[in-house]
C-alpha positions as a Python dict, from the first residue, in 0.01 Angstrom:
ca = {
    (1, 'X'): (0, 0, 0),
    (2, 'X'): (308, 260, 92),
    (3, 'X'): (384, 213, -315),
    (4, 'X'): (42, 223, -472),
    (5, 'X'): (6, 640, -369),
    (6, 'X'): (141, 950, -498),
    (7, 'X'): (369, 1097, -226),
    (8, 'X'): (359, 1422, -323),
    (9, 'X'): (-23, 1433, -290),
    (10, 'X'): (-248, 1476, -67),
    (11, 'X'): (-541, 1190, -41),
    (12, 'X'): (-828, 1433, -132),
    (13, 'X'): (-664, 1514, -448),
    (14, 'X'): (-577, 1139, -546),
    (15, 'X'): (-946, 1031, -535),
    (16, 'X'): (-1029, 1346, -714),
    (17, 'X'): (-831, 1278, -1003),
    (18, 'X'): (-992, 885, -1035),
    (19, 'X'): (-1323, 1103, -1049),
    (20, 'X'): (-1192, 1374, -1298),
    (21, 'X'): (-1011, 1122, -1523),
    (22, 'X'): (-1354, 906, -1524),
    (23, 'X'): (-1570, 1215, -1606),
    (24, 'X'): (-1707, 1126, -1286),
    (25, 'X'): (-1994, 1391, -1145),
    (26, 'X'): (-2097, 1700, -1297),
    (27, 'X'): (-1920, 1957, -1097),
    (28, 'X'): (-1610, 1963, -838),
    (29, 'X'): (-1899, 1982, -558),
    (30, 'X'): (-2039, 1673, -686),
    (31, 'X'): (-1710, 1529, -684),
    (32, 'X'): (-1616, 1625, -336),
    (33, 'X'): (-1957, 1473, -233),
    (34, 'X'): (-1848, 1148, -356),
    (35, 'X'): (-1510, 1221, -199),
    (36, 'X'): (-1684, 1224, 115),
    (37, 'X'): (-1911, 927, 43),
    (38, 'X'): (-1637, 689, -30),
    (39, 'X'): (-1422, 779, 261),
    (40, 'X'): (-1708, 700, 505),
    (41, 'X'): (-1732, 342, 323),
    (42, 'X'): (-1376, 288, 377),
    (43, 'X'): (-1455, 356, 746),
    (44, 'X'): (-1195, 663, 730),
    (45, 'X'): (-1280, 1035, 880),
    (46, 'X'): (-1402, 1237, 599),
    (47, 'X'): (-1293, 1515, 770),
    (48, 'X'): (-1064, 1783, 583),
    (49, 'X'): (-745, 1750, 833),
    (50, 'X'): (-753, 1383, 739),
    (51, 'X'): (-807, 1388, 393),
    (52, 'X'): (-538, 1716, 332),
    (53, 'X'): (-277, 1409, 449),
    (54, 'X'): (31, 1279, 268),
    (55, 'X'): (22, 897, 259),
    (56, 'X'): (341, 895, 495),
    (57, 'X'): (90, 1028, 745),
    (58, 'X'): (-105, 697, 722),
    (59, 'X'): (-55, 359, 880),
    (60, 'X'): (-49, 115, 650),
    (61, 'X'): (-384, -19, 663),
    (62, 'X'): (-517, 323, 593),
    (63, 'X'): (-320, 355, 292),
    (64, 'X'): (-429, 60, 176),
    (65, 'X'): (-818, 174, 261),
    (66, 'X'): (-786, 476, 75),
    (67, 'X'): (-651, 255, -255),
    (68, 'X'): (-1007, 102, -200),
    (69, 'X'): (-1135, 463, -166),
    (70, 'X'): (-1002, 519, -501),
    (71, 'X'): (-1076, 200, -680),
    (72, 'X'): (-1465, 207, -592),
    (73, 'X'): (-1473, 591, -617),
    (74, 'X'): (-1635, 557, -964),
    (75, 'X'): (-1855, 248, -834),
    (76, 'X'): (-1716, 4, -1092),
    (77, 'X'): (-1845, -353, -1162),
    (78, 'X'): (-1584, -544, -1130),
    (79, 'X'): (-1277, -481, -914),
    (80, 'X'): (-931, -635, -885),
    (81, 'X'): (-708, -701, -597),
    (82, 'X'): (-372, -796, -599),
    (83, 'X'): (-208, -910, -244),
    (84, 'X'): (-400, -635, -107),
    (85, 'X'): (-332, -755, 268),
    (86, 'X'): (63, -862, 230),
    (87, 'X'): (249, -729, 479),
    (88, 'X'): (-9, -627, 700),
    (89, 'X'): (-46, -745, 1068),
    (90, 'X'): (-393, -974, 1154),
    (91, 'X'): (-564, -693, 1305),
    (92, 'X'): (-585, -401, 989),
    (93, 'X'): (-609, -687, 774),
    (94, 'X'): (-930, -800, 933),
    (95, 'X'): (-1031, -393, 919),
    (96, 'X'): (-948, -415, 542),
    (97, 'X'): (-1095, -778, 420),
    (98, 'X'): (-1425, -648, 611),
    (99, 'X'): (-1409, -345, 408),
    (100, 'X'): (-1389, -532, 73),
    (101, 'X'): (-1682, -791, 167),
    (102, 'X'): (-1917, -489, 319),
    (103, 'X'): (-1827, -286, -32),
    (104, 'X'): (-1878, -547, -262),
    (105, 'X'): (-2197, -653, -104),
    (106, 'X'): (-2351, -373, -57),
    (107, 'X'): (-2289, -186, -445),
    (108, 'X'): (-2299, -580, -606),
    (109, 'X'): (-1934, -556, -709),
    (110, 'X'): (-1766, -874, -837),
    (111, 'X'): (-1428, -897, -703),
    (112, 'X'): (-1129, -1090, -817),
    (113, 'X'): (-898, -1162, -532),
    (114, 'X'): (-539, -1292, -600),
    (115, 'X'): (-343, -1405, -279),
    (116, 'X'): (-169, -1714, -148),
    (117, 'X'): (-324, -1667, 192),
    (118, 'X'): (-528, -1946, 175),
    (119, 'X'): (-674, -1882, 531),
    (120, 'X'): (-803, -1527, 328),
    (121, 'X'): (-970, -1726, 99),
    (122, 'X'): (-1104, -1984, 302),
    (123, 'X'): (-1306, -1643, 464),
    (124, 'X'): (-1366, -1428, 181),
    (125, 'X'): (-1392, -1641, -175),
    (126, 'X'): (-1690, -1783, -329),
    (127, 'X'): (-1479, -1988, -576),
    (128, 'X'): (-1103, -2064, -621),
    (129, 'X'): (-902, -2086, -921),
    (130, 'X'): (-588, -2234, -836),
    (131, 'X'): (-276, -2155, -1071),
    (132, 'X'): (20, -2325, -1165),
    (133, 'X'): (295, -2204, -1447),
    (134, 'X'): (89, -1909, -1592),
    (135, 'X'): (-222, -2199, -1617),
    (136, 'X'): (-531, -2277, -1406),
    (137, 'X'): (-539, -2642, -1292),
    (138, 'X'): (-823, -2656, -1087),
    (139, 'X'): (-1146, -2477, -1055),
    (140, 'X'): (-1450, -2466, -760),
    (141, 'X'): (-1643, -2361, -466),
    (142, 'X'): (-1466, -2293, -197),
    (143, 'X'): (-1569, -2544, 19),
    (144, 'X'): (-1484, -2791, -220),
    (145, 'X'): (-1154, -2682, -312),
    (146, 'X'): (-1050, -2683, 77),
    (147, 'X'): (-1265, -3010, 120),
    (148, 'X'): (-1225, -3228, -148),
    (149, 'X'): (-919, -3122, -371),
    (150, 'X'): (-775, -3295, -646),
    (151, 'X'): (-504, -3173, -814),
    (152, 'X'): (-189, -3274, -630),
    (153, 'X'): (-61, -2910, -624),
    (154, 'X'): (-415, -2772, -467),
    (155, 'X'): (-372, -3057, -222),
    (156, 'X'): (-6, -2958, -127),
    (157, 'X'): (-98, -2575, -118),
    (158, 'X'): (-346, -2656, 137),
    (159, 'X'): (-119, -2909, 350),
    (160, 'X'): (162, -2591, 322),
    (161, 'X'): (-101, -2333, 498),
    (162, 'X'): (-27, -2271, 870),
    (163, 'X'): (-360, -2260, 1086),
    (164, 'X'): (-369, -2090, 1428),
    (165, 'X'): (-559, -2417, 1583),
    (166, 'X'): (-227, -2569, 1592),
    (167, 'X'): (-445, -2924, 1413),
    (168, 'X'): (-160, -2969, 1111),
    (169, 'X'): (221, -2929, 1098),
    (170, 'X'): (313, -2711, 784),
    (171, 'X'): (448, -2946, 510),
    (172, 'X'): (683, -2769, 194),
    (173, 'X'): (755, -2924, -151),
    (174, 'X'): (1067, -2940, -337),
    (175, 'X'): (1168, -2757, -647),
    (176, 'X'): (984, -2432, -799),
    (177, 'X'): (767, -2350, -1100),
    (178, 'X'): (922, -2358, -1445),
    (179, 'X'): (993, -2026, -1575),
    (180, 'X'): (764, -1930, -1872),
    (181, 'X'): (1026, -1943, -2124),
    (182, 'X'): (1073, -2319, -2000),
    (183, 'X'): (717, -2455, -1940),
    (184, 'X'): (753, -2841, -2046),
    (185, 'X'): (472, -3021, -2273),
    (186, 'X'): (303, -3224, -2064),
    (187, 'X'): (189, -3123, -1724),
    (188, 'X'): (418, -2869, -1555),
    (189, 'X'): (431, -2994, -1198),
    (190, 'X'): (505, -3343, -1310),
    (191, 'X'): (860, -3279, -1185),
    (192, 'X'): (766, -3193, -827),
    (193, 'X'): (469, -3423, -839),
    (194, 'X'): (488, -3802, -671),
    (195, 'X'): (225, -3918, -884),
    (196, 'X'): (318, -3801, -1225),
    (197, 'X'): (393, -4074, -1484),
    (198, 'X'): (491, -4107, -1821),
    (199, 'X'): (146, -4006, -1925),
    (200, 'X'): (209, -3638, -1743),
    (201, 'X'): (459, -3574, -1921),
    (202, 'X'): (356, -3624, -2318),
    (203, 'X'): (93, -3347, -2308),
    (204, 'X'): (-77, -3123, -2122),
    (205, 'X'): (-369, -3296, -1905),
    (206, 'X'): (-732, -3200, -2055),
    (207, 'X'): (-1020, -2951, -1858),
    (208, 'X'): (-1212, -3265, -1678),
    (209, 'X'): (-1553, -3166, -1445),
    (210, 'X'): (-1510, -3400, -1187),
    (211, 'X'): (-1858, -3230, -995),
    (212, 'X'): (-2095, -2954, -1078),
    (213, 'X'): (-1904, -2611, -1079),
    (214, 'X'): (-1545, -2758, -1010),
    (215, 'X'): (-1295, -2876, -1283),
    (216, 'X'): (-945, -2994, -1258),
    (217, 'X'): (-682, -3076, -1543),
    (218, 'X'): (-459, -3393, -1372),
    (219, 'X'): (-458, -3758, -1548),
    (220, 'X'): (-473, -3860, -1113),
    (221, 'X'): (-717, -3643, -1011),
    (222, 'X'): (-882, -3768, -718),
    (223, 'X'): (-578, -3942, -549),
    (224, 'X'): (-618, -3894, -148),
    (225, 'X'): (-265, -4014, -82),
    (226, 'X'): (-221, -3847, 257),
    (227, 'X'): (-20, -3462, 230),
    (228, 'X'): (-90, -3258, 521),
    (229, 'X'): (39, -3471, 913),
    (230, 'X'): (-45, -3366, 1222),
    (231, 'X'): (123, -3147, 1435),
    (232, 'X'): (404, -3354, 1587),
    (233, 'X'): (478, -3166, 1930),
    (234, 'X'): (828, -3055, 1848),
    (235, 'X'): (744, -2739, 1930),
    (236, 'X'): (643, -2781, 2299),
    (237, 'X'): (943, -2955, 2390),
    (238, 'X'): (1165, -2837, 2729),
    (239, 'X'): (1525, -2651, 2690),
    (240, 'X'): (1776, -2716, 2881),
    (241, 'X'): (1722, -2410, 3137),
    (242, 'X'): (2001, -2254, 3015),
    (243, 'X'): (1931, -1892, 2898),
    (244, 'X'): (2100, -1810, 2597),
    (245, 'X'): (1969, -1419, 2582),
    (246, 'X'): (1857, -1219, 2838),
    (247, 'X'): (1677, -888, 2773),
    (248, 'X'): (1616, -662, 3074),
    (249, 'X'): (1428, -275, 3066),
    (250, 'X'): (1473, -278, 2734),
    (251, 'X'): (1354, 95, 2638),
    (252, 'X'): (1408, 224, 2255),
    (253, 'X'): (1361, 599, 2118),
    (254, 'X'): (1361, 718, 1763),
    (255, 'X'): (1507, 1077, 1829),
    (256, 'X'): (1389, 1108, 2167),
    (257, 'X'): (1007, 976, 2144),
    (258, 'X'): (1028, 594, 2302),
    (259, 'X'): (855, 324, 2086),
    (260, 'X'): (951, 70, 2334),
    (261, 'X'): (879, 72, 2722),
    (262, 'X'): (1049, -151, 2953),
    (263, 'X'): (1075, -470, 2755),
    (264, 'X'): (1201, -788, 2937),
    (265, 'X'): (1208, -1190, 2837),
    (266, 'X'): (1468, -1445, 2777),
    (267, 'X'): (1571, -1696, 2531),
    (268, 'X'): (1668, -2045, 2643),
    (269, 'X'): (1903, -2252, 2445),
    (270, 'X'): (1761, -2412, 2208),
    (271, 'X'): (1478, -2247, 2234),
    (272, 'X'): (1251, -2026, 1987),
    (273, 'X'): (1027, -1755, 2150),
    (274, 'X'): (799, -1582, 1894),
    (275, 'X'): (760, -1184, 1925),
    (276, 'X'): (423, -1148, 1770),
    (277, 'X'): (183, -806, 1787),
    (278, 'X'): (50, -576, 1550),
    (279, 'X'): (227, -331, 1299),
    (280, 'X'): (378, -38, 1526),
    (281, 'X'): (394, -253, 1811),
    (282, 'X'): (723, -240, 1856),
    (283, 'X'): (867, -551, 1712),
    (284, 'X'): (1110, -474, 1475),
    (285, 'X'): (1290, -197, 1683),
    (286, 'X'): (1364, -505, 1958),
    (287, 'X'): (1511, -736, 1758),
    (288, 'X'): (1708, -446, 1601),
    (289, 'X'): (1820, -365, 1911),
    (290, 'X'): (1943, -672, 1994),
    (291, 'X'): (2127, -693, 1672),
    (292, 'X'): (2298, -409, 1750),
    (293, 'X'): (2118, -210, 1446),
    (294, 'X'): (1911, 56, 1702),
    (295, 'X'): (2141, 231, 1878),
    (296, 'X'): (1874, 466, 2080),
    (297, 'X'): (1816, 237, 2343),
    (298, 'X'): (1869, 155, 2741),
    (299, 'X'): (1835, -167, 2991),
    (300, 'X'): (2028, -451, 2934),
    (301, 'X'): (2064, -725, 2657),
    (302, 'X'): (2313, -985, 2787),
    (303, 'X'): (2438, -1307, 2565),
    (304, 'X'): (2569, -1590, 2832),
    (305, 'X'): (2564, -1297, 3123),
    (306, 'X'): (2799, -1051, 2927),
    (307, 'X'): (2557, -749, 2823),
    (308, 'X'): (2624, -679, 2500),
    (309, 'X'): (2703, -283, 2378),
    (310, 'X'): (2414, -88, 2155),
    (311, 'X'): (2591, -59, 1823),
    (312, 'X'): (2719, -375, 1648),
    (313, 'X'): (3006, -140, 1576),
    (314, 'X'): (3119, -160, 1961),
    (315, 'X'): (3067, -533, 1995),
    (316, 'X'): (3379, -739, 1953),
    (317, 'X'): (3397, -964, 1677),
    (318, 'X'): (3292, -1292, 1892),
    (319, 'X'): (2977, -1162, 2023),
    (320, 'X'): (2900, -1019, 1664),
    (321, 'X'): (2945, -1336, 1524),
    (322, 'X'): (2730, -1545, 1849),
    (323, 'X'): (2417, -1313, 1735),
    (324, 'X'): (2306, -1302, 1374),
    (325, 'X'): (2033, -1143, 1181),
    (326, 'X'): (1828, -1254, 910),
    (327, 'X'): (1599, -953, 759),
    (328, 'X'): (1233, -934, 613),
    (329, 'X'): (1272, -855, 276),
    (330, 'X'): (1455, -1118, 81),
    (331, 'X'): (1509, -934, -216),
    (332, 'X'): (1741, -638, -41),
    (333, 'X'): (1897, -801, 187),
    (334, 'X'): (2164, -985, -12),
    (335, 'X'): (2435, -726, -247),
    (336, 'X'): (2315, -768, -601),
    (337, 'X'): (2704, -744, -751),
    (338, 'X'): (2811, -1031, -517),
    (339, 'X'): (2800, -1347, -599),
    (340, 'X'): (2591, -1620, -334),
    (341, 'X'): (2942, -1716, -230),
    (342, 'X'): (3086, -1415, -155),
    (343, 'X'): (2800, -1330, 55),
    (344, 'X'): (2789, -1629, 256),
    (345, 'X'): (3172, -1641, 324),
    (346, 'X'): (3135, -1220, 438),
    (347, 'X'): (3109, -1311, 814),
    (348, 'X'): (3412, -1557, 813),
    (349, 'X'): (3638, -1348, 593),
    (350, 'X'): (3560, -1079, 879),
    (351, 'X'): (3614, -1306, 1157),
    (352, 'X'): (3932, -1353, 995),
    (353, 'X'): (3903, -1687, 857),
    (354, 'X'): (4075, -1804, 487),
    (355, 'X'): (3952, -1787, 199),
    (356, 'X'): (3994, -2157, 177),
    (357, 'X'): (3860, -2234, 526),
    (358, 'X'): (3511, -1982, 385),
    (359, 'X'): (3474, -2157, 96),
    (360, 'X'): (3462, -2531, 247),
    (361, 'X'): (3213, -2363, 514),
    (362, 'X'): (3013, -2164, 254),
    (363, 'X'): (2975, -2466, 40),
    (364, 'X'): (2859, -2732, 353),
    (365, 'X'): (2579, -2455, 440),
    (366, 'X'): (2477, -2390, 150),
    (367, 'X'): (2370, -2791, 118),
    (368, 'X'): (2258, -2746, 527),
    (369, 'X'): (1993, -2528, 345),
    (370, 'X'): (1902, -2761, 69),
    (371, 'X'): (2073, -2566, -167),
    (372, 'X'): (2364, -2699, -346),
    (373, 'X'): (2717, -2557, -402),
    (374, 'X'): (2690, -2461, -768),
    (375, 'X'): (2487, -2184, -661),
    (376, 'X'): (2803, -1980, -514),
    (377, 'X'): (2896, -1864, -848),
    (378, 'X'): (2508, -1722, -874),
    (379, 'X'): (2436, -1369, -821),
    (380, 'X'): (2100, -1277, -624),
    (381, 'X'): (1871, -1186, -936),
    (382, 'X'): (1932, -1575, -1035),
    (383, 'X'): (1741, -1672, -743),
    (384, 'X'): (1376, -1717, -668),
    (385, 'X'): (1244, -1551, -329),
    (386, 'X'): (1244, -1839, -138),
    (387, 'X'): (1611, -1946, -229),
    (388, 'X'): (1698, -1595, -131),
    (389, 'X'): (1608, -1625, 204),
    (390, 'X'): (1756, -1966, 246),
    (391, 'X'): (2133, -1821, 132),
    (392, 'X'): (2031, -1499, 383),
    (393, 'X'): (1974, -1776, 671),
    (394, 'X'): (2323, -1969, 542),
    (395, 'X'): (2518, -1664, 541),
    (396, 'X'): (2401, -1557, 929),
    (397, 'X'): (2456, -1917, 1047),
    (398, 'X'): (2787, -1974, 836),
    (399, 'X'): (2959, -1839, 1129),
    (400, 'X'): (2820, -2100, 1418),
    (401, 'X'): (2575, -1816, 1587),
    (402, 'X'): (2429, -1906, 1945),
    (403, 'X'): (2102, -1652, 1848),
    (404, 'X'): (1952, -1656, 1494),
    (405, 'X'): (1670, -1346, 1500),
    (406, 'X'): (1444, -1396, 1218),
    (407, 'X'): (1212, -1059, 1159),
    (408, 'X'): (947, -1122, 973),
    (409, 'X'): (1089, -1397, 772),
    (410, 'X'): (859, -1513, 556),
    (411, 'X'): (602, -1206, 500),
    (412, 'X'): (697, -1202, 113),
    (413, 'X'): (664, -1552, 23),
    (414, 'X'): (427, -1763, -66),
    (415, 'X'): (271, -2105, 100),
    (416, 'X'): (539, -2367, -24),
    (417, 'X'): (824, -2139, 8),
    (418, 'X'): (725, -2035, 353),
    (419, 'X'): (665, -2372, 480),
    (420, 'X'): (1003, -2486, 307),
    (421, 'X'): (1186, -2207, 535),
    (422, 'X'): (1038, -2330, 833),
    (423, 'X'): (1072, -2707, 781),
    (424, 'X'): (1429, -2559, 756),
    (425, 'X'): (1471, -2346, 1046),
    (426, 'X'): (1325, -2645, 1229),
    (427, 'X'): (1579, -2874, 1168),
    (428, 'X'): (1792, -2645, 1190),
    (429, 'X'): (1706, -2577, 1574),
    (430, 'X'): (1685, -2893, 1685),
    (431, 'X'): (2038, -3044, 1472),
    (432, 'X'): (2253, -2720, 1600),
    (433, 'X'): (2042, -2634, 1916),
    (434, 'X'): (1979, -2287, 1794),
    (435, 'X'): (1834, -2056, 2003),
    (436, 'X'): (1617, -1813, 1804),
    (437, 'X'): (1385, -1481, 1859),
    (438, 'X'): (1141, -1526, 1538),
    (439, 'X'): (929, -1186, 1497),
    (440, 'X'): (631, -1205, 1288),
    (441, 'X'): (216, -1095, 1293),
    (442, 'X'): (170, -1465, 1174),
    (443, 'X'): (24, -1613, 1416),
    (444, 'X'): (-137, -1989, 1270),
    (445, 'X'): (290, -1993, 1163),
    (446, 'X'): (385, -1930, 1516),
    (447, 'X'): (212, -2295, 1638),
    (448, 'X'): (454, -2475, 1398),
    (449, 'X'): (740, -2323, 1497),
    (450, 'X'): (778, -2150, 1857),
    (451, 'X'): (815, -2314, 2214),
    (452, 'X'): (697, -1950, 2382),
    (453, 'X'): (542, -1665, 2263),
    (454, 'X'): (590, -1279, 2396),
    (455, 'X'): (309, -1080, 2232),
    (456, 'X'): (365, -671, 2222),
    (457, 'X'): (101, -406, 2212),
    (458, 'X'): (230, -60, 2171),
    (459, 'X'): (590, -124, 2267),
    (460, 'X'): (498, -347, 2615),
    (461, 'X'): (454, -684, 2674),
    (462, 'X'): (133, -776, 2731),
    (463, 'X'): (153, -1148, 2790),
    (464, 'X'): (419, -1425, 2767),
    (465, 'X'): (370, -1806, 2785),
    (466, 'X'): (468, -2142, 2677),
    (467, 'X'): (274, -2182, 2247),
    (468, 'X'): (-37, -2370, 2313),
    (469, 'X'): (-100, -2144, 2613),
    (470, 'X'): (-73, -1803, 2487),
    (471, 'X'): (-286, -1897, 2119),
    (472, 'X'): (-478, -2169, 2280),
    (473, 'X'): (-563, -2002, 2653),
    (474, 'X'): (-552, -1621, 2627),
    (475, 'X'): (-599, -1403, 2933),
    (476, 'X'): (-525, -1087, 2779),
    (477, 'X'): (-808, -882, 2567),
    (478, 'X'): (-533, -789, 2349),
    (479, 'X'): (-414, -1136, 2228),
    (480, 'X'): (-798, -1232, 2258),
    (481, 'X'): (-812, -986, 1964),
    (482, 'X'): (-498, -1065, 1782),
    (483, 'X'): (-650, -1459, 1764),
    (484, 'X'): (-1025, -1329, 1689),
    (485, 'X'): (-900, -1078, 1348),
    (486, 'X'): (-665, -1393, 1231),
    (487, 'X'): (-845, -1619, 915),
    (488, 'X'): (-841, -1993, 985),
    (489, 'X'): (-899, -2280, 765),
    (490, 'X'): (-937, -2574, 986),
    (491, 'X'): (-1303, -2531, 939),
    (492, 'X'): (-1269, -2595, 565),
    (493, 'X'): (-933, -2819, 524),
    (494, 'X'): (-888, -3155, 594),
    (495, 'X'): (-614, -3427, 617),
    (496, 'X'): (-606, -3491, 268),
}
């Protein structure tokens, strides 16, 4: 939503020109009636102090509210929306998914919704088309879709989909789409698919109606070979005792004006606590801090008992090394003119370490991540999303780190991907007894992954507790809310 507005105007004038360019209304007063109208459908003020604001005065799920503004301004039949809740926590995306349902219901707009939130769909959609390679391979009611699915790919998207009732374990798949350019003749997810046969691959399956309204295009449609497992426990297992990370008082400023008041919580070893809470929270600015990456900060953050100095800058090397970061945004977080190599060997050539010595290590984590060796000689734009973040998670645990803190992970990727990363940062846990602070407004994500969970609200913790206490037992209104605004599917999916 932060890209889809002109900066440099104000949000009065952007739905004015949708109206003007669409010939909209007779007159400007007309115009500014509508102005008005639409605002008050969005559920924003329609006062003129809120609409003579820039879009940087907005949170995010007001900018996003006034792209709906603009989009039904002209009350058009059909509307599109592309990822219109990405990146935003549980809470505005409730505000904004309620906005789209009461719009399109009430002014008969057909919408067309494209997400890989399946837990979205599961609460919004009236029908699913499910795409693969650029093609649509199955087609049908929602329920049936989440009920009864029978393309293999439908059947793994839904087995990939965390759910906050904690009922399924989150199970990724192997490979990635062909590129266009490449699409084979047969059936293009014959290579990822355990059922596919000669007969997949000599051409592409034909449109079959296997019920009234739903269609699928699979030679083994139908096939309930068993996808999605239950949830195996991992997660609630005990730690050791030991704490890894301590964080006392924490209190963080941006140029004087604190964000964060008097944060506190530790980190066993071994151990993953999730840091969950809405956008603004506070979130991001703790885990900074503990990086080292916010300096404006006071209390204590202490690694083994040693506290540990603001800035990275003033840390020694060691206790740079023992703490490692892995950021949000996949695409910016690697250096597009170095090769995946170079990047992974960066904290060992720092340490101090050979270029032979970072080579052997680069290469045995880059397999550790289920990628393979040959991709050191890549460069980041050769790399899908979810391969990016797997060489960011190899190049912050090349160096052996006691603390891996993951901020929000796996916003930008889809289903698979994001239940391929944290298959990985599973194992991962449990084979190096990593001790990790995982932020993220995901909560169904945080059931498959976390042992505790320390939810913010407006920079103070609110309520900490072991994983199925916190998301299954709330005593906090707050978190009450938090698990209320967040879409499930177990209603609609089943083990299949």
């Amino acid at each position: 939503p932060s890209s889809a507005l002109n900066p440099a105007l104000r949000i009065e004038s952007q739905i004015l020109e949708v109206l003007e360019h669409h010939d909209f209304g007779a007159n400007a007063a007309e115009r500014h009636a509508r102005v008005v109208e639409v605002m008050t459908e969005v559920a924003l003020p329609s006062t003129r102090q809120f609409l003579r604001r820039y879009p940087h005065q907005l949170s995010g799920g007001q900018q996003q509210r006034v792209g709906l503004a603009m989009a039904f301004a002209c009350r058009p039949a059909v509307i599109v929306l592309d990822e219109p809740t990405t990146g935003l926590d549980v809470s505005t995306q409730s505000h904004v998914l309620a906005t789209v349902r009461d719009l399109c219901r009430s002014h008969g707009v057909a919408a067309l919704y494209v997400t890989h939130d399946l837990a979205v769909v599961a609460n919004l959609a009236d029908h699913v088309a499910v795409m693969y390679a650029g093609r649509v391979v199955e087609h049908g009611p929602t329920d049936t879709i989440f009920n009864q699915p029978q393309h293999p790919y439908t059947r793994h998207l839904t087995a990939a989909a965390p759910d906050i009732s904690g009922e399924f374990a989150v199970v990724g798949l192997a490979g990635r789409a062909p590129s266009p350019g490449r699409r084979p003749v047969g059936c293009a997810f014959a290579e990822r698919c355990s059922l596919a046969t000669a007969e997949c691959t000599t051409a592409f399956p034909e449109l079959v109606q296997v019920a009234p309204g739903h269609t699928v295009r699979c030679v083994h449609r139908g096939n309930t070979a068993p996808i999605a497992r239950p949830l195996a426990g991992d997660n609630t297992r005990t730690t050791s005792g030991e704490v890894a990370l301590s964080v006392r008082g924490l209190t963080a400023s941006y140029t004087g004006t604190a964000v964060v008041h008097d944060v506190s919580f530790d980190i066993g070893r071994g151990e993953c606590v999730a840091l969950v809470g809405e956008s603004g929270s506070g979130k991001t600015t703790v885990s900074r801090s503990i990086g080292g990456l916010h300096r404006e900060w006071t209390g204590e953050v202490l690694l083994d008992g040693t506290p540990l100095a603001r800035s990275a800058r003033q840390r020694p090397v060691e206790q740079r090394l023992r703490v490692q970061y892995v950021f949000q945004n996949p695409y910016s977080s690697l250096h597009p003119r170095r090769t995946i190599g170079d990047s992974v060997a960066r904290p060992l050539r720092i340490a101090g370490a050979s270029a032979a010595d970072a080579r052997t290590a680069t290469f045995e984590m880059l397999e550790r991540v289920s990628l393979t060796a040959a991709y050191a000689n890549r460069y980041p734009d050769q790399l899908s999303g979810g391969e990016r973040q797997r060489v960011a998670i190899a190049r912050a645990l090349v160096c052996s780190p006691q603390v891996l803190v993951c901020d929000e992970v796996t916003s930008a990727l889809d289903v698979l991907v994001q239940a391929a990363v944290v298959e990985l940062l599973v194992s991962l846990q449990r084979e190096l007894g990593l001790s990790m602070l995982f932020v993220t407004h995901n909560l169904p994500l945080v059931r498959s992954l976390a042992q505790r969970v320390v939810v913010l609200a407006d920079g103070k913790v609110v309520e900490e507790g072991p994983t199925a206490q916190v998301l299954g037992n709330p005593q906090q209104q707050y978190t009450q809310r938090l698990l209320t605004d967040t879409p499930s599917i177990s209603a609609r999916r089943t083990p299949a």
